[in-house]
mmCIF file of C-alpha atoms and ligand atoms in Angstrom:
data_model
loop_
_atom_site.group_PDB
_atom_site.id
_atom_site.type_symbol
_atom_site.label_atom_id
_atom_site.label_comp_id
_atom_site.label_asym_id
_atom_site.label_seq_id
_atom_site.Cartn_x
_atom_site.Cartn_y
_atom_site.Cartn_z
ATOM 1 C CA MET A 1101 -0.316 94.976 -178.465
ATOM 2 C CA HIS A 1102 -0.119 92.881 -175.321
ATOM 3 C CA ALA A 1103 -3.141 91.174 -173.734
ATOM 4 C CA ALA A 1104 -1.904 91.450 -170.133
ATOM 5 C CA THR A 1105 -1.342 95.208 -170.544
ATOM 6 C CA LEU A 1106 -4.845 95.765 -171.937
ATOM 7 C CA ILE A 1107 -6.363 93.709 -169.102
ATOM 8 C CA ALA A 1108 -4.394 95.712 -166.521
ATOM 9 C CA ARG A 1109 -5.485 99.001 -168.073
ATOM 10 C CA LYS A 1110 -9.132 97.989 -167.927
ATOM 11 C CA ARG A 1111 -8.588 96.798 -164.345
ATOM 12 C CA GLU A 1112 -7.440 100.356 -163.523
ATOM 13 C CA GLY A 1113 -10.606 101.753 -165.099
ATOM 14 C CA GLN A 1114 -8.964 103.180 -168.222
ATOM 15 C CA ALA A 1115 -10.759 103.318 -171.562
ATOM 16 C CA LEU A 1116 -9.449 101.070 -174.340
ATOM 17 C CA SER A 1117 -9.410 102.156 -177.968
ATOM 18 C CA THR A 1118 -11.534 100.580 -180.694
ATOM 19 C CA GLU A 1119 -8.356 99.039 -182.182
ATOM 20 C CA GLU A 1120 -7.294 97.563 -178.849
ATOM 21 C CA ILE A 1121 -10.712 95.996 -178.228
ATOM 22 C CA GLY A 1122 -10.804 94.641 -181.793
ATOM 23 C CA TRP A 1123 -7.319 93.153 -181.359
ATOM 24 C CA LEU A 1124 -8.325 91.419 -178.124
ATOM 25 C CA VAL A 1125 -11.499 89.893 -179.608
ATOM 26 C CA ASP A 1126 -9.786 88.770 -182.822
ATOM 27 C CA GLY A 1127 -6.958 87.196 -180.805
ATOM 28 C CA PHE A 1128 -9.453 85.437 -178.539
ATOM 29 C CA VAL A 1129 -11.330 83.914 -181.477
ATOM 30 C CA ARG A 1130 -8.056 82.778 -183.120
ATOM 31 C CA GLY A 1131 -6.814 81.307 -179.811
ATOM 32 C CA ASP A 1132 -3.903 83.754 -179.414
ATOM 33 C CA VAL A 1133 -5.548 85.363 -176.389
ATOM 34 C CA ALA A 1134 -6.105 82.566 -173.868
ATOM 35 C CA ASP A 1135 -9.416 81.796 -172.191
ATOM 36 C CA TYR A 1136 -7.959 82.754 -168.784
ATOM 37 C CA GLN A 1137 -6.904 86.149 -170.168
ATOM 38 C CA MET A 1138 -10.346 86.799 -171.669
ATOM 39 C CA SER A 1139 -11.945 85.735 -168.381
ATOM 40 C CA ALA A 1140 -9.764 88.224 -166.509
ATOM 41 C CA PHE A 1141 -10.725 90.882 -169.032
ATOM 42 C CA ALA A 1142 -14.426 90.095 -168.533
ATOM 43 C CA MET A 1143 -13.976 90.470 -164.763
ATOM 44 C CA ALA A 1144 -12.194 93.812 -165.233
ATOM 45 C CA VAL A 1145 -15.121 94.993 -167.403
ATOM 46 C CA PHE A 1146 -17.569 93.673 -164.809
ATOM 47 C CA PHE A 1147 -16.011 95.927 -162.130
ATOM 48 C CA LYS A 1148 -14.976 98.973 -164.188
ATOM 49 C CA GLY A 1149 -17.599 99.032 -166.952
ATOM 50 C CA MET A 1150 -17.186 100.384 -170.467
ATOM 51 C CA SER A 1151 -18.171 103.650 -172.146
ATOM 52 C CA ALA A 1152 -20.736 103.636 -174.973
ATOM 53 C CA VAL A 1153 -17.883 103.953 -177.491
ATOM 54 C CA GLU A 1154 -15.990 101.017 -175.976
ATOM 55 C CA THR A 1155 -19.173 98.909 -175.790
ATOM 56 C CA ALA A 1156 -19.893 99.691 -179.449
ATOM 57 C CA ALA A 1157 -16.321 98.662 -180.329
ATOM 58 C CA LEU A 1158 -16.750 95.375 -178.453
ATOM 59 C CA THR A 1159 -20.125 94.813 -180.150
ATOM 60 C CA MET A 1160 -18.652 95.518 -183.585
ATOM 61 C CA ALA A 1161 -15.642 93.246 -183.022
ATOM 62 C CA MET A 1162 -17.884 90.397 -181.852
ATOM 63 C CA MET A 1163 -20.291 90.927 -184.739
ATOM 64 C CA ARG A 1164 -17.425 90.819 -187.266
ATOM 65 C CA SER A 1165 -16.012 87.612 -185.761
ATOM 66 C CA GLY A 1166 -18.368 85.664 -188.055
ATOM 67 C CA ASP A 1167 -20.856 85.928 -190.902
ATOM 68 C CA VAL A 1168 -23.049 88.973 -191.208
ATOM 69 C CA PHE A 1169 -26.299 89.018 -193.188
ATOM 70 C CA GLU A 1170 -25.975 90.911 -196.468
ATOM 71 C CA HIS A 1171 -29.449 91.756 -197.702
ATOM 72 C CA PRO A 1172 -30.332 92.894 -201.219
ATOM 73 C CA PRO A 1173 -32.156 96.238 -201.477
ATOM 74 C CA GLY A 1174 -35.799 95.901 -200.445
ATOM 75 C CA PRO A 1175 -38.250 96.568 -197.654
ATOM 76 C CA VAL A 1176 -37.129 97.836 -194.279
ATOM 77 C CA LEU A 1177 -35.294 95.267 -192.091
ATOM 78 C CA VAL A 1178 -36.549 95.056 -188.534
ATOM 79 C CA ASP A 1179 -36.398 92.841 -185.470
ATOM 80 C CA LYS A 1180 -37.336 92.577 -181.809
ATOM 81 C CA HIS A 1181 -35.194 91.311 -178.971
ATOM 82 C CA SER A 1182 -36.484 90.341 -175.565
ATOM 83 C CA THR A 1183 -34.192 89.977 -172.579
ATOM 84 C CA GLY A 1184 -36.252 86.900 -171.687
ATOM 85 C CA GLY A 1185 -39.160 86.058 -169.474
ATOM 86 C CA ILE A 1186 -41.619 83.367 -168.428
ATOM 87 C CA GLY A 1187 -44.351 82.471 -170.924
ATOM 88 C CA ASP A 1188 -42.844 84.922 -173.411
ATOM 89 C CA LYS A 1189 -44.075 83.653 -176.780
ATOM 90 C CA VAL A 1190 -44.230 87.151 -178.297
ATOM 91 C CA SER A 1191 -41.712 86.453 -181.104
ATOM 92 C CA LEU A 1192 -43.899 83.694 -182.566
ATOM 93 C CA ILE A 1193 -46.679 86.219 -183.138
ATOM 94 C CA LEU A 1194 -44.755 89.417 -183.757
ATOM 95 C CA ALA A 1195 -42.450 88.072 -186.498
ATOM 96 C CA PRO A 1196 -45.196 86.979 -188.953
ATOM 97 C CA LEU A 1197 -47.342 89.990 -188.027
ATOM 98 C CA VAL A 1198 -44.618 92.505 -188.807
ATOM 99 C CA ALA A 1199 -43.831 90.701 -192.062
ATOM 100 C CA CYS A 1200 -47.496 91.214 -193.034
ATOM 101 C CA ALA A 1201 -46.910 94.943 -192.566
ATOM 102 C CA GLY A 1202 -44.375 94.786 -195.416
ATOM 103 C CA CYS A 1203 -41.183 94.571 -193.336
ATOM 104 C CA ARG A 1204 -38.418 91.989 -193.582
ATOM 105 C CA ILE A 1205 -37.658 90.272 -190.281
ATOM 106 C CA PRO A 1206 -34.623 87.933 -190.173
ATOM 107 C CA MET A 1207 -35.067 86.726 -186.597
ATOM 108 C CA VAL A 1208 -32.132 84.865 -185.068
ATOM 109 C CA SER A 1209 -33.251 83.504 -181.697
ATOM 110 C CA GLY A 1210 -31.854 81.494 -178.819
ATOM 111 C CA ARG A 1211 -32.712 78.448 -176.753
ATOM 112 C CA GLY A 1212 -34.044 78.523 -173.224
ATOM 113 C CA LEU A 1213 -31.494 78.416 -170.452
ATOM 114 C CA GLY A 1214 -32.402 78.432 -166.775
ATOM 115 C CA ILE A 1215 -35.939 79.526 -165.981
ATOM 116 C CA THR A 1216 -36.562 81.531 -169.153
ATOM 117 C CA GLY A 1217 -37.834 79.739 -172.254
ATOM 118 C CA GLY A 1218 -36.331 80.064 -175.726
ATOM 119 C CA THR A 1219 -38.039 80.691 -179.057
ATOM 120 C CA LEU A 1220 -36.077 77.915 -180.793
ATOM 121 C CA ASP A 1221 -37.320 75.257 -178.360
ATOM 122 C CA LYS A 1222 -40.897 76.450 -178.833
ATOM 123 C CA LEU A 1223 -40.572 76.330 -182.632
ATOM 124 C CA GLU A 1224 -39.058 72.847 -182.467
ATOM 125 C CA SER A 1225 -42.192 71.583 -180.730
ATOM 126 C CA ILE A 1226 -43.785 71.926 -184.194
ATOM 127 C CA PRO A 1227 -42.942 68.557 -185.807
ATOM 128 C CA GLY A 1228 -40.371 68.950 -188.581
ATOM 129 C CA PHE A 1229 -39.700 72.661 -188.025
ATOM 130 C CA ARG A 1230 -36.053 73.345 -188.914
ATOM 131 C CA VAL A 1231 -34.370 76.154 -186.969
ATOM 132 C CA GLY A 1232 -30.870 75.061 -188.031
ATOM 133 C CA ILE A 1233 -30.870 76.563 -191.502
ATOM 134 C CA GLY A 1234 -27.899 78.237 -193.153
ATOM 135 C CA MET A 1235 -27.599 81.882 -194.138
ATOM 136 C CA ASP A 1236 -28.305 81.176 -197.837
ATOM 137 C CA GLU A 1237 -31.568 79.344 -197.222
ATOM 138 C CA ALA A 1238 -32.560 81.964 -194.643
ATOM 139 C CA ALA A 1239 -31.980 84.706 -197.221
ATOM 140 C CA GLU A 1240 -34.231 82.903 -199.732
ATOM 141 C CA ILE A 1241 -37.045 82.436 -197.218
ATOM 142 C CA LEU A 1242 -36.732 86.056 -196.149
ATOM 143 C CA ALA A 1243 -36.939 87.249 -199.750
ATOM 144 C CA ASP A 1244 -40.056 85.137 -200.401
ATOM 145 C CA LEU A 1245 -41.982 85.537 -197.135
ATOM 146 C CA GLY A 1246 -40.484 88.574 -195.397
ATOM 147 C CA VAL A 1247 -39.862 86.452 -192.299
ATOM 148 C CA VAL A 1248 -37.502 83.694 -191.226
ATOM 149 C CA MET A 1249 -36.905 82.356 -187.710
ATOM 150 C CA MET A 1250 -33.649 80.538 -187.091
ATOM 151 C CA GLY A 1251 -30.889 79.696 -184.630
ATOM 152 C CA GLN A 1252 -27.338 80.967 -184.518
ATOM 153 C CA THR A 1253 -25.138 79.089 -187.011
ATOM 154 C CA GLU A 1254 -21.565 78.067 -186.144
ATOM 155 C CA ARG A 1255 -20.359 81.067 -188.126
ATOM 156 C CA PHE A 1256 -22.712 83.598 -186.518
ATOM 157 C CA CYS A 1257 -20.976 85.695 -183.816
ATOM 158 C CA PRO A 1258 -18.520 82.955 -182.704
ATOM 159 C CA ALA A 1259 -16.803 85.454 -180.372
ATOM 160 C CA ASP A 1260 -20.036 85.832 -178.416
ATOM 161 C CA LYS A 1261 -20.507 82.086 -178.165
ATOM 162 C CA LYS A 1262 -16.966 81.621 -176.840
ATOM 163 C CA LEU A 1263 -17.088 84.596 -174.482
ATOM 164 C CA TYR A 1264 -20.550 83.734 -173.150
ATOM 165 C CA ALA A 1265 -19.311 80.233 -172.236
ATOM 166 C CA LEU A 1266 -16.516 81.813 -170.172
ATOM 167 C CA ARG A 1267 -18.799 84.407 -168.565
ATOM 168 C CA ASP A 1268 -21.190 81.673 -167.578
ATOM 169 C CA VAL A 1269 -18.546 79.955 -165.441
ATOM 170 C CA THR A 1270 -16.637 82.988 -164.144
ATOM 171 C CA GLY A 1271 -19.399 85.050 -162.538
ATOM 172 C CA THR A 1272 -19.257 87.725 -165.239
ATOM 173 C CA VAL A 1273 -22.683 87.389 -166.903
ATOM 174 C CA PRO A 1274 -24.438 90.307 -165.122
ATOM 175 C CA SER A 1275 -22.322 93.129 -166.579
ATOM 176 C CA ILE A 1276 -24.323 95.737 -168.481
ATOM 177 C CA ALA A 1277 -21.494 96.302 -171.004
ATOM 178 C CA LEU A 1278 -20.993 92.578 -171.642
ATOM 179 C CA ILE A 1279 -24.722 91.816 -171.891
ATOM 180 C CA THR A 1280 -25.160 94.762 -174.254
ATOM 181 C CA ALA A 1281 -22.317 93.666 -176.532
ATOM 182 C CA SER A 1282 -23.508 90.048 -176.459
ATOM 183 C CA ILE A 1283 -27.088 90.860 -177.442
ATOM 184 C CA MET A 1284 -26.332 93.694 -179.834
ATOM 185 C CA SER A 1285 -23.558 91.835 -181.714
ATOM 186 C CA LYS A 1286 -26.090 89.165 -182.684
ATOM 187 C CA LYS A 1287 -28.793 91.675 -183.598
ATOM 188 C CA MET A 1288 -26.378 93.883 -185.554
ATOM 189 C CA ALA A 1289 -25.190 90.807 -187.506
ATOM 190 C CA GLU A 1290 -28.743 90.635 -188.877
ATOM 191 C CA SER A 1291 -27.960 93.997 -190.611
ATOM 192 C CA LEU A 1292 -31.135 95.744 -189.457
ATOM 193 C CA ASP A 1293 -32.564 99.192 -190.047
ATOM 194 C CA ARG A 1294 -34.740 99.188 -186.940
ATOM 195 C CA LEU A 1295 -34.791 97.201 -183.684
ATOM 196 C CA VAL A 1296 -37.134 97.230 -180.716
ATOM 197 C CA LEU A 1297 -35.994 95.890 -177.355
ATOM 198 C CA ASP A 1298 -38.351 94.319 -174.870
ATOM 199 C CA VAL A 1299 -36.444 94.753 -171.629
ATOM 200 C CA LYS A 1300 -38.083 92.786 -168.849
ATOM 201 C CA TYR A 1301 -37.742 93.393 -165.140
ATOM 202 C CA GLY A 1302 -39.153 91.613 -162.097
ATOM 203 C CA SER A 1303 -39.130 88.214 -160.429
ATOM 204 C CA GLY A 1304 -39.096 86.255 -163.700
ATOM 205 C CA ALA A 1305 -36.509 88.421 -165.468
ATOM 206 C CA PHE A 1306 -32.768 88.702 -165.621
ATOM 207 C CA MET A 1307 -32.988 92.325 -164.388
ATOM 208 C CA LYS A 1308 -34.793 92.362 -161.074
ATOM 209 C CA THR A 1309 -35.519 96.118 -160.935
ATOM 210 C CA ARG A 1310 -36.850 98.715 -163.369
ATOM 211 C CA GLU A 1311 -33.741 100.838 -162.768
ATOM 212 C CA LEU A 1312 -31.408 98.057 -163.909
ATOM 213 C CA ALA A 1313 -33.633 97.362 -166.923
ATOM 214 C CA GLN A 1314 -33.485 101.073 -167.819
ATOM 215 C CA GLU A 1315 -29.691 101.041 -167.533
ATOM 216 C CA LEU A 1316 -29.493 98.038 -169.873
ATOM 217 C CA ALA A 1317 -31.947 99.622 -172.323
ATOM 218 C CA ASP A 1318 -29.947 102.876 -172.355
ATOM 219 C CA GLY A 1319 -26.735 100.935 -173.019
ATOM 220 C CA MET A 1320 -28.254 99.055 -175.954
ATOM 221 C CA ILE A 1321 -29.847 102.187 -177.430
ATOM 222 C CA ALA A 1322 -26.483 104.004 -177.219
ATOM 223 C CA VAL A 1323 -24.708 101.156 -179.034
ATOM 224 C CA GLY A 1324 -27.429 101.068 -181.705
ATOM 225 C CA LYS A 1325 -26.916 104.799 -182.249
ATOM 226 C CA GLU A 1326 -23.130 104.374 -182.546
ATOM 227 C CA MET A 1327 -23.787 101.695 -185.170
ATOM 228 C CA GLY A 1328 -26.377 103.655 -187.159
ATOM 229 C CA VAL A 1329 -29.397 101.485 -186.281
ATOM 230 C CA GLU A 1330 -32.659 102.928 -185.003
ATOM 231 C CA VAL A 1331 -33.176 101.253 -181.614
ATOM 232 C CA SER A 1332 -36.038 101.828 -179.194
ATOM 233 C CA ALA A 1333 -36.902 100.033 -175.984
ATOM 234 C CA LEU A 1334 -39.952 99.187 -173.940
ATOM 235 C CA LEU A 1335 -39.591 98.224 -170.298
ATOM 236 C CA ASN A 1336 -42.074 95.503 -169.415
ATOM 237 C CA PRO A 1337 -42.703 93.995 -165.984
ATOM 238 C CA MET A 1338 -42.196 90.239 -165.661
ATOM 239 C CA ASN A 1339 -43.713 89.595 -162.248
ATOM 240 C CA GLU A 1340 -46.357 87.224 -163.608
ATOM 241 C CA PRO A 1341 -45.971 85.039 -166.724
ATOM 242 C CA THR A 1342 -46.983 86.526 -170.083
ATOM 243 C CA GLY A 1343 -50.315 85.044 -171.133
ATOM 244 C CA ARG A 1344 -51.704 81.938 -169.477
ATOM 245 C CA ALA A 1345 -49.343 79.208 -170.703
ATOM 246 C CA VAL A 1346 -45.740 78.310 -169.830
ATOM 247 C CA GLY A 1347 -43.978 75.416 -171.573
ATOM 248 C CA ASN A 1348 -42.942 74.820 -175.162
ATOM 249 C CA ALA A 1349 -45.885 73.306 -177.083
ATOM 250 C CA LEU A 1350 -48.340 74.916 -174.639
ATOM 251 C CA GLU A 1351 -46.937 78.322 -175.552
ATOM 252 C CA VAL A 1352 -47.103 77.621 -179.279
ATOM 253 C CA ILE A 1353 -50.781 76.712 -178.859
ATOM 254 C CA GLU A 1354 -51.382 80.027 -177.086
ATOM 255 C CA ALA A 1355 -49.406 81.941 -179.735
ATOM 256 C CA ILE A 1356 -51.617 80.396 -182.421
ATOM 257 C CA GLU A 1357 -54.710 81.531 -180.512
ATOM 258 C CA CYS A 1358 -53.303 85.052 -180.553
ATOM 259 C CA LEU A 1359 -52.531 84.757 -184.287
ATOM 260 C CA ASP A 1360 -56.187 83.801 -184.697
ATOM 261 C CA GLY A 1361 -57.263 87.076 -183.043
ATOM 262 C CA LYS A 1362 -57.972 85.432 -179.677
ATOM 263 C CA GLY A 1363 -55.763 84.601 -176.693
ATOM 264 C CA PRO A 1364 -54.939 86.481 -173.500
ATOM 265 C CA GLU A 1365 -55.169 90.243 -173.565
ATOM 266 C CA ASP A 1366 -51.789 90.921 -171.917
ATOM 267 C CA LEU A 1367 -50.038 88.832 -174.596
ATOM 268 C CA ARG A 1368 -51.814 90.598 -177.457
ATOM 269 C CA ASN A 1369 -50.987 93.978 -175.912
ATOM 270 C CA VAL A 1370 -47.250 93.300 -175.619
ATOM 271 C CA VAL A 1371 -47.218 92.029 -179.218
ATOM 272 C CA LEU A 1372 -48.949 95.181 -180.453
ATOM 273 C CA ASP A 1373 -46.865 97.550 -178.260
ATOM 274 C CA LEU A 1374 -43.641 96.140 -179.693
ATOM 275 C CA SER A 1375 -44.855 95.680 -183.277
ATOM 276 C CA GLU A 1376 -46.048 99.281 -183.416
ATOM 277 C CA ARG A 1377 -42.468 100.468 -182.782
ATOM 278 C CA ILE A 1378 -41.025 98.748 -185.839
ATOM 279 C CA ALA A 1379 -43.772 97.941 -188.333
ATOM 280 C CA GLY A 1380 -44.388 101.415 -189.736
ATOM 281 C CA ILE A 1381 -48.188 100.946 -189.684
ATOM 282 C CA SER A 1382 -50.762 101.763 -187.029
ATOM 283 C CA ARG A 1383 -51.856 99.626 -184.088
ATOM 284 C CA THR A 1384 -55.349 99.468 -185.592
ATOM 285 C CA GLU A 1385 -53.979 98.016 -188.834
ATOM 286 C CA LEU A 1386 -51.808 95.536 -186.926
ATOM 287 C CA SER A 1387 -54.783 94.481 -184.785
ATOM 288 C CA ALA A 1388 -56.852 93.900 -187.914
ATOM 289 C CA MET A 1389 -54.143 91.573 -189.275
ATOM 290 C CA LEU A 1390 -54.434 89.445 -186.142
ATOM 291 C CA ASP A 1391 -58.225 89.422 -186.291
ATOM 292 C CA ASP A 1392 -58.681 88.656 -189.989
ATOM 293 C CA GLY A 1393 -56.233 85.729 -190.239
ATOM 294 C CA THR A 1394 -53.532 87.559 -192.238
ATOM 295 C CA ALA A 1395 -50.828 87.027 -189.588
ATOM 296 C CA ARG A 1396 -51.891 83.409 -189.074
ATOM 297 C CA ARG A 1397 -51.551 82.668 -192.788
ATOM 298 C CA LYS A 1398 -48.035 84.138 -192.755
ATOM 299 C CA PHE A 1399 -47.111 81.963 -189.762
ATOM 300 C CA ASP A 1400 -48.468 78.868 -191.536
ATOM 301 C CA ALA A 1401 -46.468 79.748 -194.661
ATOM 302 C CA MET A 1402 -43.280 80.088 -192.594
ATOM 303 C CA VAL A 1403 -43.938 76.773 -190.815
ATOM 304 C CA ALA A 1404 -44.445 75.035 -194.165
ATOM 305 C CA ARG A 1405 -41.321 76.577 -195.657
ATOM 306 C CA GLN A 1406 -39.170 75.591 -192.668
ATOM 307 C CA GLY A 1407 -40.190 71.929 -192.701
ATOM 308 C CA GLY A 1408 -43.333 71.826 -190.569
ATOM 309 C CA SER A 1409 -46.902 71.081 -191.523
ATOM 310 C CA PRO A 1410 -49.540 73.771 -190.841
ATOM 311 C CA GLY A 1411 -52.062 70.942 -190.323
ATOM 312 C CA ASP A 1412 -50.116 69.837 -187.226
ATOM 313 C CA LEU A 1413 -50.674 73.239 -185.644
ATOM 314 C CA LEU A 1414 -54.307 72.265 -185.121
ATOM 315 C CA HIS A 1415 -53.306 69.126 -183.200
ATOM 316 C CA LEU A 1416 -50.331 70.212 -181.075
ATOM 317 C CA ALA A 1417 -52.222 69.449 -177.860
ATOM 318 C CA GLU A 1418 -52.603 65.793 -178.940
ATOM 319 C CA ILE A 1419 -49.149 65.545 -180.512
ATOM 320 C CA HIS A 1420 -47.551 66.669 -177.247
ATOM 321 C CA LYS A 1421 -49.989 65.318 -174.684
ATOM 322 C CA ALA A 1422 -48.338 64.912 -171.271
ATOM 323 C CA PRO A 1423 -49.207 61.663 -169.425
ATOM 324 C CA VAL A 1424 -50.535 63.649 -166.439
ATOM 325 C CA ILE A 1425 -52.741 66.736 -166.852
ATOM 326 C CA ARG A 1426 -53.877 67.962 -163.458
ATOM 327 C CA GLU A 1427 -56.309 70.759 -162.680
ATOM 328 C CA VAL A 1428 -55.372 72.924 -159.714
ATOM 329 C CA LYS A 1429 -58.356 74.456 -157.894
ATOM 330 C CA ALA A 1430 -58.584 77.732 -155.950
ATOM 331 C CA PRO A 1431 -58.431 77.051 -152.183
ATOM 332 C CA LEU A 1432 -60.655 80.054 -151.425
ATOM 333 C CA SER A 1433 -62.626 82.834 -153.077
ATOM 334 C CA GLY A 1434 -60.903 86.150 -153.634
ATOM 335 C CA ARG A 1435 -58.808 88.338 -155.918
ATOM 336 C CA VAL A 1436 -55.519 87.029 -157.348
ATOM 337 C CA LEU A 1437 -52.740 89.207 -155.938
ATOM 338 C CA ALA A 1438 -49.674 87.480 -157.365
ATOM 339 C CA VAL A 1439 -48.665 84.703 -159.743
ATOM 340 C CA ASP A 1440 -44.919 84.773 -159.230
ATOM 341 C CA ALA A 1441 -43.222 84.414 -162.619
ATOM 342 C CA GLY A 1442 -39.868 83.375 -161.147
ATOM 343 C CA LEU A 1443 -41.408 80.506 -159.150
ATOM 344 C CA ILE A 1444 -43.531 79.349 -162.090
ATOM 345 C CA GLY A 1445 -40.476 79.472 -164.362
ATOM 346 C CA GLN A 1446 -38.528 77.357 -161.854
ATOM 347 C CA ALA A 1447 -41.415 74.871 -161.547
ATOM 348 C CA SER A 1448 -41.689 74.639 -165.335
ATOM 349 C CA LEU A 1449 -37.940 74.021 -165.584
ATOM 350 C CA GLU A 1450 -38.253 71.226 -162.999
ATOM 351 C CA LEU A 1451 -41.141 69.676 -164.953
ATOM 352 C CA GLY A 1452 -38.647 69.386 -167.827
ATOM 353 C CA ALA A 1453 -39.690 72.304 -170.044
ATOM 354 C CA GLY A 1454 -36.311 74.012 -169.692
ATOM 355 C CA ARG A 1455 -32.666 73.106 -169.357
ATOM 356 C CA THR A 1456 -29.979 73.714 -166.768
ATOM 357 C CA LYS A 1457 -27.112 72.878 -169.144
ATOM 358 C CA ALA A 1458 -26.918 73.920 -172.793
ATOM 359 C CA GLU A 1459 -26.796 70.270 -173.955
ATOM 360 C CA ASP A 1460 -29.934 69.154 -172.016
ATOM 361 C CA ALA A 1461 -33.005 68.076 -174.038
ATOM 362 C CA VAL A 1462 -36.321 69.799 -173.318
ATOM 363 C CA ASP A 1463 -39.703 68.135 -172.902
ATOM 364 C CA PHE A 1464 -42.129 69.858 -175.302
ATOM 365 C CA ALA A 1465 -45.289 68.601 -173.583
ATOM 366 C CA VAL A 1466 -44.867 69.755 -169.988
ATOM 367 C CA GLY A 1467 -45.608 73.044 -168.250
ATOM 368 C CA PHE A 1468 -48.644 75.039 -167.173
ATOM 369 C CA ASP A 1469 -51.721 76.382 -168.936
ATOM 370 C CA ARG A 1470 -54.997 78.049 -167.936
ATOM 371 C CA LEU A 1471 -53.005 80.094 -165.404
ATOM 372 C CA VAL A 1472 -54.985 82.705 -163.498
ATOM 373 C CA LYS A 1473 -53.994 86.312 -164.018
ATOM 374 C CA CYS A 1474 -53.210 88.912 -161.355
ATOM 375 C CA GLY A 1475 -56.206 91.042 -160.532
ATOM 376 C CA GLY A 1476 -58.680 88.311 -161.513
ATOM 377 C CA GLN A 1477 -61.494 87.282 -159.196
ATOM 378 C CA VAL A 1478 -61.838 83.559 -158.422
ATOM 379 C CA SER A 1479 -64.294 81.424 -156.469
ATOM 380 C CA GLN A 1480 -63.234 78.516 -154.306
ATOM 381 C CA GLY A 1481 -62.892 75.421 -156.510
ATOM 382 C CA ASP A 1482 -62.306 77.313 -159.780
ATOM 383 C CA VAL A 1483 -59.489 75.948 -161.943
ATOM 384 C CA ILE A 1484 -56.542 78.322 -161.452
ATOM 385 C CA ALA A 1485 -54.053 76.331 -163.551
ATOM 386 C CA ARG A 1486 -53.434 73.016 -165.258
ATOM 387 C CA ILE A 1487 -50.160 71.209 -164.744
ATOM 388 C CA HIS A 1488 -48.832 69.065 -167.601
ATOM 389 C CA ALA A 1489 -46.329 66.557 -166.239
ATOM 390 C CA ARG A 1490 -44.526 63.308 -167.081
ATOM 391 C CA SER A 1491 -45.546 61.638 -163.786
ATOM 392 C CA ASP A 1492 -47.744 62.082 -160.711
ATOM 393 C CA GLN A 1493 -44.660 62.780 -158.609
ATOM 394 C CA ALA A 1494 -43.562 65.556 -160.966
ATOM 395 C CA ALA A 1495 -47.097 66.992 -160.907
ATOM 396 C CA ASN A 1496 -47.093 66.881 -157.072
ATOM 397 C CA ARG A 1497 -43.869 68.883 -156.910
ATOM 398 C CA ALA A 1498 -45.162 71.379 -159.502
ATOM 399 C CA GLU A 1499 -48.422 71.780 -157.585
ATOM 400 C CA VAL A 1500 -46.570 72.613 -154.340
ATOM 401 C CA ALA A 1501 -44.452 75.162 -156.222
ATOM 402 C CA PHE A 1502 -47.478 76.623 -158.004
ATOM 403 C CA ARG A 1503 -49.442 77.048 -154.754
ATOM 404 C CA ARG A 1504 -46.453 78.943 -153.319
ATOM 405 C CA ALA A 1505 -46.409 81.193 -156.395
ATOM 406 C CA VAL A 1506 -50.044 82.263 -156.158
ATOM 407 C CA SER A 1507 -51.547 84.487 -153.499
ATOM 408 C CA PHE A 1508 -55.086 85.757 -152.958
ATOM 409 C CA GLY A 1509 -56.681 88.685 -151.197
ATOM 410 C CA ILE A 1510 -60.162 88.610 -149.797
ATOM 411 C CA ASP A 1511 -62.256 91.651 -150.807
HETATM 412 N N1 LIG B 1398 -28.610 87.175 -173.570
HETATM 413 C C1 LIG B 1398 -27.537 87.186 -174.368
HETATM 414 O O1 LIG B 1398 -27.622 86.873 -175.535
HETATM 415 N N2 LIG B 1398 -26.345 87.543 -173.835
HETATM 416 C C2 LIG B 1398 -26.183 87.910 -172.540
HETATM 417 O O2 LIG B 1398 -25.090 88.233 -172.136
HETATM 418 C C3 LIG B 1398 -27.329 87.885 -171.721
HETATM 419 C C4 LIG B 1398 -28.542 87.526 -172.261
#
């Protein structure tokens, strides 16, 4: 086979065979197919797309580029993947909850990049929590607790890591086929029986419209089917942040509230909507496990097993106390019409909660909490958010951004 010929064929809109796609990916990982050739291939896919069969072949080849979980016989293996949003701390609640339902959930998550946060950064705000564990230790924790939450190891889908780095700098990230293969290769390497996708759309999401989110969901469901995994998807709007907190430790605190049967209603609902799809038990039973402390105990056990101390979970607000905590007050009385997730995500990133480059460090303490929710009624002077910042200047900038993000209507 010849890389230039395969690239040219894709450029002309022709379908490639499973063998040809496998050859290209293997060669790329070995270094026989050059970065510039793979970049050209990604651009050809961006313009011409791929069929479900081709996308499944690309997914499979990327999945097989590294280690794949091999689980012993046992309870059903499930997971959830979200395409990313603002204030999205759902994984922290859903993973222990679903494990309480008797499932095994080997959750491999990512870090935040750009305006969307990442589960690994949130977990690392728990002192001592180790996300960088190997496959063997992960397998042991999974066998004992039914849940493990970890990052991608060096040997986990290396083809995706290498290809994503090229896509990032060649304008080829927003291709449905490439996004599908990137996400699904990592999820399929977990060797699951069942997967639920939380596909977000709106101002704070990767996909700006419901139609695009549907197209991505359909692509991922089709690949799951080709690979023999039961995949379902929920489309969820991301026009306002999920819950009332945005920022790493602030989101963990809110997740713990939800695990204690409290917390914002919209957050609890998304957790239950998604958990219901994979857990194999009813919503009522799942709700009871949040309310009676079962899910919280599982979370504490996972924290302890992965190097953290459950006692610290009670003091995260003091452990990560930002030097400036500013209350923002409503300028008038009325109904909240919008709390723009994209603008809040950007403001949170600028406070230091996120990163613009993969190697940047994140600030666990900063962000927003006590955010008002759309549809809520406020009176002039009510607190509509708190800003957690490193300095007064940073808080000033965040306040300007936050006031732009929120709009009111007078009844
Ligand atoms: N998330 C991924 O893991 N890959 C993509 O291509 C886009 C989002």
